[in-house]
Tab-separated table of C-alpha atoms and ligand atoms in Angstrom:
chain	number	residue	atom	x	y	z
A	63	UNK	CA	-132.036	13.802	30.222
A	64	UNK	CA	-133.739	14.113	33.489
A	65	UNK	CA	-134.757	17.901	34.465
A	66	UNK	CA	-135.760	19.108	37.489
A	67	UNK	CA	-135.614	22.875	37.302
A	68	UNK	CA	-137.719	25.414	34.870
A	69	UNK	CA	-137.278	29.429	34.598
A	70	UNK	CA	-140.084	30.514	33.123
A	71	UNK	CA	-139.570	33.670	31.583
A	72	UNK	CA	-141.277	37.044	32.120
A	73	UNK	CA	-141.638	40.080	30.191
A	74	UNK	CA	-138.085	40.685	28.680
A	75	UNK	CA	-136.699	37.276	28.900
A	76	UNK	CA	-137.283	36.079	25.502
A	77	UNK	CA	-133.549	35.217	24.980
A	78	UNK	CA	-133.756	31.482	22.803
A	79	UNK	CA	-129.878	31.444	23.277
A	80	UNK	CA	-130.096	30.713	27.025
A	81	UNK	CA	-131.026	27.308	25.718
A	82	UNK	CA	-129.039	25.110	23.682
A	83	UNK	CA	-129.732	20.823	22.457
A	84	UNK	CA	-133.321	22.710	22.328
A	85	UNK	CA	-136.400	20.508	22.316
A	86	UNK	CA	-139.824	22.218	21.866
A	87	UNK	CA	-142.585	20.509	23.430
A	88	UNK	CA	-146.352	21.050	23.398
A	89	UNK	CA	-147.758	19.653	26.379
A	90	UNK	CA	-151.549	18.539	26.551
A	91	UNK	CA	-153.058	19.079	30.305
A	92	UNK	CA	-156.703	18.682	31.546
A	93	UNK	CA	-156.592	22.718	31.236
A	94	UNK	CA	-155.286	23.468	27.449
A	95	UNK	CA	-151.849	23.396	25.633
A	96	UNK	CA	-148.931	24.319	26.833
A	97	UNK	CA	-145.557	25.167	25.199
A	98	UNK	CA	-142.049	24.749	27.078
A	99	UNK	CA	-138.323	24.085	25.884
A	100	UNK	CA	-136.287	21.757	27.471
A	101	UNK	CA	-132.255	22.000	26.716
A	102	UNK	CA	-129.287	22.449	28.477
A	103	UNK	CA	-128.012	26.351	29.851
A	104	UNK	CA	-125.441	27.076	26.645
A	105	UNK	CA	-123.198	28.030	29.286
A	106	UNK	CA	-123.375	25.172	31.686
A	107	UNK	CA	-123.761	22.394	28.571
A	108	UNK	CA	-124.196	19.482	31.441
A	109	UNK	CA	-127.013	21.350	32.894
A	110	UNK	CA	-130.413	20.431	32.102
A	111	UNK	CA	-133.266	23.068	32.154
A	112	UNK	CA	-136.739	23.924	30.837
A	113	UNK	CA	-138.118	27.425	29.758
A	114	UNK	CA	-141.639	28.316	29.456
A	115	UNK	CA	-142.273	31.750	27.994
A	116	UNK	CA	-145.111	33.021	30.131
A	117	UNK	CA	-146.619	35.180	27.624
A	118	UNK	CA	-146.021	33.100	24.865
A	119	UNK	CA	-143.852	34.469	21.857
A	120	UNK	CA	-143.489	37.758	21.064
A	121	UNK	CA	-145.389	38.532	24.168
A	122	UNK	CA	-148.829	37.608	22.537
A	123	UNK	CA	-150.732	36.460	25.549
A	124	UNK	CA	-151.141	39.490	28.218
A	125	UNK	CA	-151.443	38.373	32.046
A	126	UNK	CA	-154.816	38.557	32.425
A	127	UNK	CA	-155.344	35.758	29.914
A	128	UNK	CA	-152.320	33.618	30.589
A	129	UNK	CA	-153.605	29.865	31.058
A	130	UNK	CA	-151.429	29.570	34.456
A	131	UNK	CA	-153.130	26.336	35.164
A	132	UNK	CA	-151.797	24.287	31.673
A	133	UNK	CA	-148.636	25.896	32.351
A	134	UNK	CA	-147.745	24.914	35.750
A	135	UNK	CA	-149.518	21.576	35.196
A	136	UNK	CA	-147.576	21.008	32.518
A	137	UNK	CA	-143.722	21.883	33.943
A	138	UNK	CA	-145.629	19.259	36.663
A	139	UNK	CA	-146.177	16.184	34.511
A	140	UNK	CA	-142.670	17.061	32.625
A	141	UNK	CA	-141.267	15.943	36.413
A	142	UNK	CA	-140.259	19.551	36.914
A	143	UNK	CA	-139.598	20.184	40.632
A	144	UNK	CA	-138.354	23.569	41.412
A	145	UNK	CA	-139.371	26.613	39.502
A	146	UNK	CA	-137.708	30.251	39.154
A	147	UNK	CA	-139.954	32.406	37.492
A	148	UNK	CA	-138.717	36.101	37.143
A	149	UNK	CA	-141.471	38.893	37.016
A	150	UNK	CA	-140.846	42.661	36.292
A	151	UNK	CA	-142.140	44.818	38.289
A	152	UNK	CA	-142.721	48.279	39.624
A	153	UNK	CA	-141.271	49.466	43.155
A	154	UNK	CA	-143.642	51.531	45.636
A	155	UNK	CA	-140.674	51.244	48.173
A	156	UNK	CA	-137.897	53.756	47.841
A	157	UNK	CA	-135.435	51.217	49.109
A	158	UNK	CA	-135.862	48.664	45.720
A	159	UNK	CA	-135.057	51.662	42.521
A	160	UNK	CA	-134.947	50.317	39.138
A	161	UNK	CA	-132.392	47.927	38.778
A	162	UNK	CA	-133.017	45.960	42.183
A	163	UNK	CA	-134.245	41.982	42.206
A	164	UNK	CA	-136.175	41.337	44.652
A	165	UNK	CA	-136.968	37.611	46.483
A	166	UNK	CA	-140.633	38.446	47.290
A	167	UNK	CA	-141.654	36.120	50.043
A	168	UNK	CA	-145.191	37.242	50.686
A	169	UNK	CA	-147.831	38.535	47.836
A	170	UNK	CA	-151.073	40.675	47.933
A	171	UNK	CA	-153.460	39.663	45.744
A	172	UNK	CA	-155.968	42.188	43.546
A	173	UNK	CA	-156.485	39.678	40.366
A	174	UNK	CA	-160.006	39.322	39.770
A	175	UNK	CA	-160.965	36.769	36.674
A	176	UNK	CA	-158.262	34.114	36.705
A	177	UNK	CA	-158.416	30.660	37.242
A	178	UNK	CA	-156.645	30.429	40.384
A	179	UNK	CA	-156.825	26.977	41.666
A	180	UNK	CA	-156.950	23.346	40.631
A	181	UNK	CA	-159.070	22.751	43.133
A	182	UNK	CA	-162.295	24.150	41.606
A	183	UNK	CA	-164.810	21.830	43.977
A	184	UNK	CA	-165.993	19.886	40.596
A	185	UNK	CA	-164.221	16.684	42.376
A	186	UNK	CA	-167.156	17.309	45.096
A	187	UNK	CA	-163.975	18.197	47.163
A	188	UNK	CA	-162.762	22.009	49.010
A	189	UNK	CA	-159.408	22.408	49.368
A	190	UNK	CA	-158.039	25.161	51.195
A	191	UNK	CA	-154.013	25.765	50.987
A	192	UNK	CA	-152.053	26.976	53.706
A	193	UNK	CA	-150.209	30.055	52.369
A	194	UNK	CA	-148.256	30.858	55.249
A	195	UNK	CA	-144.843	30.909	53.139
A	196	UNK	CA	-146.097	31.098	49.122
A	197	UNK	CA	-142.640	31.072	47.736
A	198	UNK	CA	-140.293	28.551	48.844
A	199	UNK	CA	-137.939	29.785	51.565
A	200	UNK	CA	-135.109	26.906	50.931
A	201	UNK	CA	-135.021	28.143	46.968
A	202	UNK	CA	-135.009	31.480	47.710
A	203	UNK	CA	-132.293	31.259	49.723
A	204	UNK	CA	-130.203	29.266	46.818
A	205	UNK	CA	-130.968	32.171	44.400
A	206	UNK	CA	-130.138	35.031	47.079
A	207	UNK	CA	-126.706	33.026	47.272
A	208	UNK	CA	-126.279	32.922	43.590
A	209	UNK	CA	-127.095	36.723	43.430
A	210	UNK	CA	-124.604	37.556	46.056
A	211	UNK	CA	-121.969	35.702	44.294
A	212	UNK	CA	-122.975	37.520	40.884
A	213	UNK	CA	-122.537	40.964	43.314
A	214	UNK	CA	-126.658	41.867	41.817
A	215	UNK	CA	-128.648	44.197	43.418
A	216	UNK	CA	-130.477	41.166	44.710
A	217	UNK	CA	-132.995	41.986	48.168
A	218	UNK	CA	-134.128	38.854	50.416
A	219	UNK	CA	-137.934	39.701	51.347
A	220	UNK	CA	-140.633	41.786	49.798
A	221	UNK	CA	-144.324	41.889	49.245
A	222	UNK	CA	-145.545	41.673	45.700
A	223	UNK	CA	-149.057	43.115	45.068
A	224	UNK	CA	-150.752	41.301	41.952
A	225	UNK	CA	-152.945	43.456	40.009
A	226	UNK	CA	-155.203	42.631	37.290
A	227	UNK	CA	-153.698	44.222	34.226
A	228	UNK	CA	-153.314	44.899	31.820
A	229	UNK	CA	-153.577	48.436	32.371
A	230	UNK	CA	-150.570	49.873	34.862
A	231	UNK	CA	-152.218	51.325	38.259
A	232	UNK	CA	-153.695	54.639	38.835
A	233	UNK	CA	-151.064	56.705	41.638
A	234	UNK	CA	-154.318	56.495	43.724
A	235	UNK	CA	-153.694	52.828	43.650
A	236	UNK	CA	-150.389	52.735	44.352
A	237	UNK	CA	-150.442	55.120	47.554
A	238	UNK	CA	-153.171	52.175	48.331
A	239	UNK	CA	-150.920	49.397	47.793
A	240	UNK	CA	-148.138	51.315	49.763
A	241	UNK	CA	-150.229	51.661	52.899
A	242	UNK	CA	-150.964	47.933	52.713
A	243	UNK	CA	-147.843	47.049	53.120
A	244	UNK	CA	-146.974	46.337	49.182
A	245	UNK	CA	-143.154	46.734	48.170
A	246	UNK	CA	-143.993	46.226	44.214
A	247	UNK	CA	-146.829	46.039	42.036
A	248	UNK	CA	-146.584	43.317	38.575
A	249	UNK	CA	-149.488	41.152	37.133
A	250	UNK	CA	-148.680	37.817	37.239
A	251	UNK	CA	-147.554	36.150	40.641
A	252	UNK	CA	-150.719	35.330	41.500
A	253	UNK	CA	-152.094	32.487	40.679
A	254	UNK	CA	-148.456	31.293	39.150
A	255	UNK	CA	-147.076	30.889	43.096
A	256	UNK	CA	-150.469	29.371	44.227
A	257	UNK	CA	-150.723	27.236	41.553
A	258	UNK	CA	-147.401	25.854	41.855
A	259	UNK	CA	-147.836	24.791	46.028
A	260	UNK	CA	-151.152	23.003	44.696
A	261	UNK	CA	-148.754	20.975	42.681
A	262	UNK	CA	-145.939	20.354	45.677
A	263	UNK	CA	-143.519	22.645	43.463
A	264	UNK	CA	-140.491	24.732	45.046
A	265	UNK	CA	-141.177	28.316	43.373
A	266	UNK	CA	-139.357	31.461	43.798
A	267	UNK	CA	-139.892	34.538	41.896
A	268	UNK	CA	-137.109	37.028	40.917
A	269	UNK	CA	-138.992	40.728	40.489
A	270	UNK	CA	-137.008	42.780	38.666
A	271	UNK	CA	-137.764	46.287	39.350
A	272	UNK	CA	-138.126	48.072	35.907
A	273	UNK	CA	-139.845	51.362	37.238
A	274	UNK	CA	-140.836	53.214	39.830
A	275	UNK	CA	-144.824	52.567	40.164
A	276	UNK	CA	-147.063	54.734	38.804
A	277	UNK	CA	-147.431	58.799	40.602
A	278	UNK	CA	-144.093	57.872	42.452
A	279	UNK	CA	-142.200	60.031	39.493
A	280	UNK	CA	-143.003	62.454	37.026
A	281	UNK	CA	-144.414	61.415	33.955
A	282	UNK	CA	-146.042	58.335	32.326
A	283	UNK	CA	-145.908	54.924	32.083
A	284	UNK	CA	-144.822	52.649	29.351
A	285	UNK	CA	-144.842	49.101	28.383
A	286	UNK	CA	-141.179	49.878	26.004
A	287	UNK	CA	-139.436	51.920	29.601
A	288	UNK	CA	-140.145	48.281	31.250
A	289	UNK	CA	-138.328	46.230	28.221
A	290	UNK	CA	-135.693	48.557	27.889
A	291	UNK	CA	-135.002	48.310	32.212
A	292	UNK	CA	-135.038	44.321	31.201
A	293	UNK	CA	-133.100	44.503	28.282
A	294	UNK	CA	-130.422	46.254	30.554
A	295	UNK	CA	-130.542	43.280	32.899
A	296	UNK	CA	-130.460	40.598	30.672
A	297	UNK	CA	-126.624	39.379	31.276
A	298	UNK	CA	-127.101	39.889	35.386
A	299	UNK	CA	-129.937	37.915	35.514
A	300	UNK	CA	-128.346	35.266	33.425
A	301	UNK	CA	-125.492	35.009	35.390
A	302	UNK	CA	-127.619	34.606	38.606
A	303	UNK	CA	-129.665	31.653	36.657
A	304	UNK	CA	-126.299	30.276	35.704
A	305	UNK	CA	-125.735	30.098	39.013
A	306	UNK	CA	-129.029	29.072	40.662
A	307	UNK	CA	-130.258	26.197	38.568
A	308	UNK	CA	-127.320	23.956	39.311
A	309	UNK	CA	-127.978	24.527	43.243
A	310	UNK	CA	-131.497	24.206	42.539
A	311	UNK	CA	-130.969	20.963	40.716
A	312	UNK	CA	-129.272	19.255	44.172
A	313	UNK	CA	-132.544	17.658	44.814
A	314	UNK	CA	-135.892	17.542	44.519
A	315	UNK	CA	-138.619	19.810	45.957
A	316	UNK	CA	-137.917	20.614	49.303
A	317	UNK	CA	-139.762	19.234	52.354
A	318	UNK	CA	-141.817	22.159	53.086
A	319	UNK	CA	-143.232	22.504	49.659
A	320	UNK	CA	-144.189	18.921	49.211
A	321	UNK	CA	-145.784	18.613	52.754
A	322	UNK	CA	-147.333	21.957	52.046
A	323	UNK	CA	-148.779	20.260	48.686
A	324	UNK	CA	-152.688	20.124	50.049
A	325	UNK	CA	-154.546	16.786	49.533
A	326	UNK	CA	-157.983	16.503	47.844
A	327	UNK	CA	-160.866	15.276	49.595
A	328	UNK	CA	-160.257	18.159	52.774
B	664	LIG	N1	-147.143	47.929	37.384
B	664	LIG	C1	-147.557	46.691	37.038
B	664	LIG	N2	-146.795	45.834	36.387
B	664	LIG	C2	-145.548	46.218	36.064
B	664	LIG	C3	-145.056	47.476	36.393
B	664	LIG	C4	-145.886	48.385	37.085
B	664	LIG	O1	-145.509	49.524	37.430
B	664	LIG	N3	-143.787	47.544	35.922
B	664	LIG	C5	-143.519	46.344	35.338
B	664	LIG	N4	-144.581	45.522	35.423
């Protein structure tokens, strides 16, 4: 069945019943192994999808060590042409409380030890990648629509500082972040969005606010207060996918992502 469109699945979207006809696949790419399913949505039977867990099952691999690279390669080579990917997140922005999705559109990026590129120079060749628009405004768009049809919470814009993880952020941080213009803070856009315009992909990220960052509200932060937020969100964000992956299915990447798609040899 041909299949366009992939979710892959942040912390708290482990759900194996989105998918049903499931086929697990290891794929083999220049840059390791990596595991997807491809199925149709259980509630939209004619609709073809493929999930990639992004941190593996049971949450084993934290975002620091994610290979980003096999995985987007490999949603690539499966002919995979649009990609939602939903993130949680925490807010510094008053204006996106727990509960909100937001359509980041620009990111800030404080990773330090990932592979970030496929375009590593060992081809002899530097390759720099416009980055004017990471996340693909014609998606976007479709999944704002779906989200306004569902009634969600769901905000069009927003700038999504990456951090290194896995450690949360010191309030020091955060009050940083804030004055850089930062609307939420999550580990794992970066280099998933970059990655994905190397390849000519359509990506849009869904960050679900789970918490407000770090000094913004008394107390702590933990790792369970995010899943729970998730868990709570589980059957809105569903509905939205329901929704979105049909519209994203139309028709192939968009024009601006597969111009933007930067050729080697620069
Ligand atoms: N910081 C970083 N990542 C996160 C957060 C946070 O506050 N909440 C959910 N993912």
């Amino acid at each position: 069945m041909r299949c366009t469109v992939a979710i892959i699945g942040g912390t708290g979207v482990y759900d194996p019943n989105w998918v049903q006809d499931r086929e697990e696949r290891i794929v083999h790419t220049p840059f390791g192994e990596a595991a997807l399913t491809l199925g149709t949505l259980k509630e939209a039977p004619a609709q073809s999808v493929a999930f990639m867990n992004r941190h593996g099952l049971g949450h084993a691999v934290p975002p620091h060590q994610i290979n980003y690279r096999a995985n987007l390669w490999a949603l690539s080579e499966m002919g995979i042409r649009r990609v939602v990917a939903t993130a949680a997140v925490g807010s510094l922005n008053v204006a996106m409380p727990p509960g909100s999705m937001v359509l980041v559109d620009q990111f800030l990026d404080f990773t330090k030890m990932r592979a970030s590129t496929f375009f590593d120079g060992t081809d002899g060749s530097v390759v720099h990648t416009d980055m004017t628009d990471p996340y693909c405004p014609e998606s976007r768009q479709r999944v704002f629509a779906a989200g306004q049809k569902e009634k969600a919470p769901i905000i069009m814009g927003g700038v999504y500082v990456t951090t290194e993880g896995p450690r949360f952020e010191t309030p020091a941080e955060i009050r940083a972040y804030r004055l850089l213009g930062g609307d939420v803070v999550g580990m794992t856009s970066v280099p998933e969005v970059v990655l994905a315009r190397e390849l000519g992909l359509c990506y849009v990220t869904i960050a679900m606010v789970t918490n407000f960052a770090a000094g913004m509200v008394a107390g702590v932060l933990t790792h369970q207060e995010v899943l729970d937020v998730m868990a709570a969100n589980q059957t809105r964000l569903r509905q939205i996918l329901l929704r979105a992956v049909p519209e994203l299915d139309r028709d192939d990447a968009c024009a601006f992502c597969a111009k933007s798609r930067p050729q080697s040899g620069a």
